[in-house]
């Protein structure tokens, strides 16, 4: 690892994430609606609340949260087939929406939520790497808006939010650990890791994948260090967007 | 018909369309990318160009244009199932995307296009009535951008654009013909008509449907008059967005 | 428009529809079963009645009517894939069956029908243009048979029939407006319009499409005039088949 | 078995099949088109010929024959869901169309057919038991018409017909072996057997199923005797319809 | 038929089945779990019991039995597509699982079973011909285990077993009737017949198919003789595996 | 973490994996066929080789490896719907087979493989936790068998094996990090991590998920330590099964 010499395509330093923007109330119908931008990656995250839960939870007093992910056909450099037209969601889509669901369920105390189901829809308007981590970070803000709405309407009494949850992708690019990979980096990285964090709590999910050579524990640790540092910036951005005080 | 007394929910006069906004280059990867807004209805229209045509046109020297339509699950008041997750496009979706395709094929001379295929994707970010007419109007601007790109890159020599194409929905609301129905009007209109027009040429498609009582020729004509008047405003908006001179 | 010179492939005059035949009780199990023939186009229309309505109408006291359309694989010049084998209905099928459903719902007062669901199945045995308009015209006769059966069995007390509904396709063929296009005309027409009419009431649906050049209001009006004239013949044929007196 | 006392619902004697009607050229586009009626069971069988064979036969010089089966939604006492709308063919449909395909492949010398594919579509317009055996019997006549067309057009030189093929269902109804079961018998039969025969050659397929108690060899033989006797009548009907001389 | 000279690829005599092995409790979760081996053909058969029946049997007091069949992608010489990945079961699969279901329903008195549903899953680990007959034979043993479990747990009072059911494929190979065809024989047999038998009762299902030339009654009878003889060996193997006394 | 007091349901010590068995040539048709058992978890892994690669690799000189995963319906405590019958693979299945594919692609130098495609099918016969890690571990042995076969048949010249790959699930159970979770542990673990390792190289994939509370870096490191220790045992078992010398 020769950190001194690397030049990221964007000119960012290794520990520098892209500009993060979180625009609440981006659309008007959903209980939470957030446009999240990690640089050129733009994902529209909505939180929809309905009374009732899936059959296997009925009568349990517990709520449920699920997530769906989609990419507009031309969010990418070349057009991808529309999944609705092909008649099925691709493997990548399924894998990502399961990750988002697990990540955001960790943000909520489902008992306090009561028998409501929240669906987080994450639709990628423009892709430039890191869509799943942007989706988790933005989806959490939409979720908080939905939870606050439920409290404001006195449908639930206590705040089910356990902690803010955010995510970032980190990777080893030309031998150097860097944070928040954009597409040009992502497509060339040796190792790629998505890290989901709960503010003040620790790690929710770590998914690290060697893209060519295997990676070692030192590299893993360097990547996690980077992710945790970026996590602080993500939590700060979430707090700012939500008008929450700066410290948890 | 007692035009004097009607009050449209939005306060508009019968012949007044919603504010029309056309934002080009809304996303960066597509050959054409336009966010079209008819008031609160917002549709992202992209034009994607690939070399080659469907099997049945190969060797013909002619190009092809097709359209796909989708609605984000929470573009509407209550969430709709994601079509990709359900495994098929609904009947309404299929009907709409076929209309968009027919409308925009009328804008292009497929012989001049040569063996390229253009796909117009229209994805509704927020729905408030008139999504299909907004999609046609915005899709046409994305299409023009794509056609100009092909000429700029010298892939085609002559401009395949036959004429601008736009569309508006008109209907009879509380007995009065009104233009550009929004959702509160659309859900109560007696008759609803989508009119697709080619600038300076005439009508491309007329789809009028009685929602309760049948309608007569006089009503049909009143609606078409309204549509043609709004059409002029739509063509002007398209020209302004595209930086074209104001008259055809 | 030079009406004098056109020669329709069939030798018909511009305002002359094909021979219309409506054979009731073509099959024995359905509550209504009609073979409709517009010349060589032959469609079997059945009306099936079941007690109960879709979930969203339960308890409303209102009934429902829906339609499905299919084409036998070799109803056409060359064989089409069987939609059941392909695993989905094509876009054209979906579009047509939605049109038939809307058209025939206009023939029925769903409140008077009460909580029954009527399904109109229209299966094309042989296609020669105009299958959707034949389906509406024949489907209406099957529907009337089913409604009369419900009254005969004293399941409903008042006749839910609002008016007879019929449909015809009209178009501009070699510059001349002609009625009831057959396949050779349909495949070459400049403008093609399907017109659905309610007897004595007016228009139910108008779907006009430019196939090449745009069309103008004068052409639209000429086509509607033709359609209305043919409509009278269709209503007469329906009345004759049903043994109803000749005037509404 | 007390043959003396049974009364078939139709009043037929045990060895008496229903009236068999074979109407050629029932529709006009297909290379063979036959309406077959076994009493009230009515099946439209078409034979479609295309040049070329499936991938695994290309270059082999051999042809292929396949069959598809469908039932119109209201061919039966109560309406069945349309398979195209449900998105898949049911198990019964698949089983039947495989049987028809095997049966009719036995009628053809695929080497003499050359690299053509024949598709036999069997669509049930009205069901009253025995649809699969009617389909085979009628499908064979449509097949012969298609084979003769290929010879007439000099696309093939020798007649690929190996022998006529027909089929009948036989069963034990109230203890008595009877031929050509109609629906009231079929739904109550103890044992049900479909027998496919090649004229002058013997058996092509035998499918016997105990519906309640098992059956023994004597019953099996009695059923086969009946089937062979009815087979002669079926071959005679096929020959008459095709204008072939009465003996093989 | 020149029985003297034939040499079966396996060296077996015409009336000699392959070695039959039935291993109970092959897996641990199912109410019945049997690995059945007919020589190199190996099928895992499980019986799963759940309380409740399909909607159309609710309240009838009767139970239900259904079967599903699958083949691991590489159970065969060359890999077959995974049906779950292709999104549908093939025609052969559907046909086989319907046969297994019918066969094993004949083994059970559904009234005595009461409102339980038993699902027999037959998954082919290795195929060498005769997978469906092995599945029926092994599935019956799994079924008996499940029925005995229900009695042991006092969920049902009387034994619903009507009789053991087994199956074998017989065929005419190089002109000689032989029993229990393996793959090399099956792929070359002139006639192939699957025979399902109920111990001490007779025949449940007979499915004979000519693969090239038709077959005659004498051949049919020779094959059934063979099948019945092998059936005795199959019933003996089932009894031995189940620890039942040797005579019915 | 109070390692002293925990009692694993199986009585194992925290760092003790279940008994690992790898049975090669479990079935006969596949180029590699291995039954892998991690205690009561049993997965059949086959490697199938075909000449040729997917379209996007044609002419590249590189090979491809893909994996598919399935679970027999009754591999689990209660029966799961058969995915082939439901018409789609579930999200969990898709996620797992993508993991297996990535893991085993890391074991192969695709350039040395040349234009062959290897499909690894992993079918769970019996599930007791850790099916995906067992599948990777057993799938790698099947893969090595297939690669050796290609060399033996002189289809490729150099060994494409980069290194053995194995996987284990580790987790925090009742506060204590334990290795190779079985189902009773897996369903109660606080944190669950799947670790894929390349022998002598390091980590290929790390997927750690908090099931309730978040986890910290110390826990992550303790789990990775455990995984690496178990990995050595897995590599030893793979070497023993393959008859490779004990050190890499």
PDB file of C-alpha atoms in Angstrom, chain C residues 39-145:
ATOM      1  CA  UNK C  39     -67.361 -10.904 -43.028  1.00  0.00           C
ATOM      2  CA  UNK C  40     -64.476 -13.327 -42.573  1.00  0.00           C
ATOM      3  CA  UNK C  41     -63.694 -12.110 -39.044  1.00  0.00           C
ATOM      4  CA  UNK C  42     -65.219 -14.573 -36.594  1.00  0.00           C
ATOM      5  CA  UNK C  43     -65.186 -14.111 -32.844  1.00  0.00           C
ATOM      6  CA  UNK C  44     -66.794 -16.310 -30.219  1.00  0.00           C
ATOM      7  CA  UNK C  45     -68.112 -14.155 -27.365  1.00  0.00           C
ATOM      8  CA  UNK C  46     -69.340 -15.739 -24.166  1.00  0.00           C
ATOM      9  CA  UNK C  47     -70.775 -14.117 -21.080  1.00  0.00           C
ATOM     10  CA  UNK C  48     -70.181 -15.921 -17.791  1.00  0.00           C
ATOM     11  CA  UNK C  49     -71.979 -14.908 -14.631  1.00  0.00           C
ATOM     12  CA  UNK C  50     -70.843 -15.688 -11.099  1.00  0.00           C
ATOM     13  CA  UNK C  51     -72.233 -14.479  -7.818  1.00  0.00           C
ATOM     14  CA  UNK C  52     -69.842 -12.174  -5.987  1.00  0.00           C
ATOM     15  CA  UNK C  53     -67.594  -9.301  -6.952  1.00  0.00           C
ATOM     16  CA  UNK C  54     -63.909  -8.414  -6.628  1.00  0.00           C
ATOM     17  CA  UNK C  55     -62.737  -7.553  -3.128  1.00  0.00           C
ATOM     18  CA  UNK C  56     -62.831  -3.772  -3.654  1.00  0.00           C
ATOM     19  CA  UNK C  57     -66.576  -3.899  -4.462  1.00  0.00           C
ATOM     20  CA  UNK C  58     -67.745  -6.291  -1.752  1.00  0.00           C
ATOM     21  CA  UNK C  59     -70.623  -4.938   0.227  1.00  0.00           C
ATOM     22  CA  UNK C  60     -71.156  -2.082  -2.223  1.00  0.00           C
ATOM     23  CA  UNK C  61     -74.255  -3.634  -3.750  1.00  0.00           C
ATOM     24  CA  UNK C  62     -72.694  -3.048  -7.156  1.00  0.00           C
ATOM     25  CA  UNK C  63     -71.729  -5.608  -9.760  1.00  0.00           C
ATOM     26  CA  UNK C  64     -68.755  -5.809 -12.060  1.00  0.00           C
ATOM     27  CA  UNK C  65     -68.055  -6.611 -15.686  1.00  0.00           C
ATOM     28  CA  UNK C  66     -64.696  -7.510 -17.118  1.00  0.00           C
ATOM     29  CA  UNK C  67     -63.537  -8.781 -20.492  1.00  0.00           C
ATOM     30  CA  UNK C  68     -60.798 -11.013 -21.780  1.00  0.00           C
ATOM     31  CA  UNK C  69     -59.624 -11.331 -25.354  1.00  0.00           C
ATOM     32  CA  UNK C  70     -57.658 -14.033 -27.070  1.00  0.00           C
ATOM     33  CA  UNK C  71     -56.750 -15.075 -30.534  1.00  0.00           C
ATOM     34  CA  UNK C  72     -56.394 -18.722 -31.490  1.00  0.00           C
ATOM     35  CA  UNK C  73     -52.811 -19.243 -32.644  1.00  0.00           C
ATOM     36  CA  UNK C  74     -53.816 -19.835 -36.233  1.00  0.00           C
ATOM     37  CA  UNK C  75     -56.617 -17.322 -36.516  1.00  0.00           C
ATOM     38  CA  UNK C  76     -54.196 -15.301 -38.627  1.00  0.00           C
ATOM     39  CA  UNK C  77     -52.282 -15.700 -41.867  1.00  0.00           C
ATOM     40  CA  UNK C  78     -49.220 -16.987 -40.089  1.00  0.00           C
ATOM     41  CA  UNK C  79     -49.296 -18.699 -36.715  1.00  0.00           C
ATOM     42  CA  UNK C  80     -48.740 -16.619 -33.593  1.00  0.00           C
ATOM     43  CA  UNK C  81     -47.299 -18.083 -30.442  1.00  0.00           C
ATOM     44  CA  UNK C  82     -49.929 -19.241 -27.997  1.00  0.00           C
ATOM     45  CA  UNK C  83     -49.977 -16.694 -25.196  1.00  0.00           C
ATOM     46  CA  UNK C  84     -50.608 -19.364 -22.550  1.00  0.00           C
ATOM     47  CA  UNK C  85     -47.447 -21.140 -23.677  1.00  0.00           C
ATOM     48  CA  UNK C  86     -45.386 -17.933 -23.751  1.00  0.00           C
ATOM     49  CA  UNK C  87     -46.562 -17.236 -20.212  1.00  0.00           C
ATOM     50  CA  UNK C  88     -47.974 -13.797 -20.783  1.00  0.00           C
ATOM     51  CA  UNK C  89     -50.528 -11.894 -22.742  1.00  0.00           C
ATOM     52  CA  UNK C  90     -49.074  -9.558 -25.328  1.00  0.00           C
ATOM     53  CA  UNK C  91     -49.470  -5.799 -25.195  1.00  0.00           C
ATOM     54  CA  UNK C  92     -51.989  -5.772 -28.036  1.00  0.00           C
ATOM     55  CA  UNK C  93     -54.157  -8.336 -26.244  1.00  0.00           C
ATOM     56  CA  UNK C  94     -54.098  -6.363 -23.017  1.00  0.00           C
ATOM     57  CA  UNK C  95     -54.958  -3.144 -24.793  1.00  0.00           C
ATOM     58  CA  UNK C  96     -57.886  -4.746 -26.615  1.00  0.00           C
ATOM     59  CA  UNK C  97     -59.405  -6.490 -23.633  1.00  0.00           C
ATOM     60  CA  UNK C  98     -59.313  -3.303 -21.614  1.00  0.00           C
ATOM     61  CA  UNK C  99     -61.171  -1.531 -24.441  1.00  0.00           C
ATOM     62  CA  UNK C 100     -63.838  -4.254 -24.595  1.00  0.00           C
ATOM     63  CA  UNK C 101     -64.307  -4.123 -20.839  1.00  0.00           C
ATOM     64  CA  UNK C 102     -64.731  -0.346 -20.776  1.00  0.00           C
ATOM     65  CA  UNK C 103     -67.110  -0.473 -23.730  1.00  0.00           C
ATOM     66  CA  UNK C 104     -69.404  -3.111 -22.269  1.00  0.00           C
ATOM     67  CA  UNK C 105     -69.384  -1.672 -18.749  1.00  0.00           C
ATOM     68  CA  UNK C 106     -71.006   1.360 -20.380  1.00  0.00           C
ATOM     69  CA  UNK C 107     -73.884  -0.897 -21.433  1.00  0.00           C
ATOM     70  CA  UNK C 108     -74.741  -1.928 -17.879  1.00  0.00           C
ATOM     71  CA  UNK C 109     -76.006  -0.172 -14.784  1.00  0.00           C
ATOM     72  CA  UNK C 110     -73.740  -1.916 -12.270  1.00  0.00           C
ATOM     73  CA  UNK C 111     -75.998  -0.921  -9.385  1.00  0.00           C
ATOM     74  CA  UNK C 112     -78.940  -2.693 -10.918  1.00  0.00           C
ATOM     75  CA  UNK C 113     -76.756  -5.699 -11.627  1.00  0.00           C
ATOM     76  CA  UNK C 114     -76.094  -6.169  -7.930  1.00  0.00           C
ATOM     77  CA  UNK C 115     -73.154  -8.187  -6.627  1.00  0.00           C
ATOM     78  CA  UNK C 116     -72.609 -10.369  -9.680  1.00  0.00           C
ATOM     79  CA  UNK C 117     -69.535 -10.470 -11.864  1.00  0.00           C
ATOM     80  CA  UNK C 118     -69.901 -10.935 -15.599  1.00  0.00           C
ATOM     81  CA  UNK C 119     -66.888 -11.979 -17.641  1.00  0.00           C
ATOM     82  CA  UNK C 120     -67.030 -11.494 -21.382  1.00  0.00           C
ATOM     83  CA  UNK C 121     -64.583 -13.784 -23.184  1.00  0.00           C
ATOM     84  CA  UNK C 122     -63.878 -12.877 -26.777  1.00  0.00           C
ATOM     85  CA  UNK C 123     -61.895 -15.491 -28.653  1.00  0.00           C
ATOM     86  CA  UNK C 124     -61.014 -14.900 -32.253  1.00  0.00           C
ATOM     87  CA  UNK C 125     -61.463 -18.025 -34.343  1.00  0.00           C
ATOM     88  CA  UNK C 126     -60.555 -16.281 -37.587  1.00  0.00           C
ATOM     89  CA  UNK C 127     -59.129 -12.821 -38.061  1.00  0.00           C
ATOM     90  CA  UNK C 128     -59.638 -10.534 -41.031  1.00  0.00           C
ATOM     91  CA  UNK C 129     -59.473  -7.074 -39.444  1.00  0.00           C
ATOM     92  CA  UNK C 130     -61.792  -5.474 -36.937  1.00  0.00           C
ATOM     93  CA  UNK C 131     -61.635  -8.228 -34.315  1.00  0.00           C
ATOM     94  CA  UNK C 132     -62.007  -5.791 -31.414  1.00  0.00           C
ATOM     95  CA  UNK C 133     -65.031  -4.061 -32.840  1.00  0.00           C
ATOM     96  CA  UNK C 134     -66.661  -7.368 -33.729  1.00  0.00           C
ATOM     97  CA  UNK C 135     -65.917  -8.539 -30.173  1.00  0.00           C
ATOM     98  CA  UNK C 136     -67.665  -5.522 -28.661  1.00  0.00           C
ATOM     99  CA  UNK C 137     -70.651  -5.877 -30.955  1.00  0.00           C
ATOM    100  CA  UNK C 138     -71.033  -9.615 -30.363  1.00  0.00           C
ATOM    101  CA  UNK C 139     -70.079  -9.378 -26.705  1.00  0.00           C
ATOM    102  CA  UNK C 140     -72.952  -6.990 -26.134  1.00  0.00           C
ATOM    103  CA  UNK C 141     -75.419  -9.557 -27.450  1.00  0.00           C
ATOM    104  CA  UNK C 142     -73.954 -12.236 -25.186  1.00  0.00           C
ATOM    105  CA  UNK C 143     -74.201  -9.771 -22.335  1.00  0.00           C
ATOM    106  CA  UNK C 144     -77.877  -9.102 -23.004  1.00  0.00           C
ATOM    107  CA  UNK C 145     -78.535 -12.845 -22.984  1.00  0.00           C
TER     108      UNK C 145
END
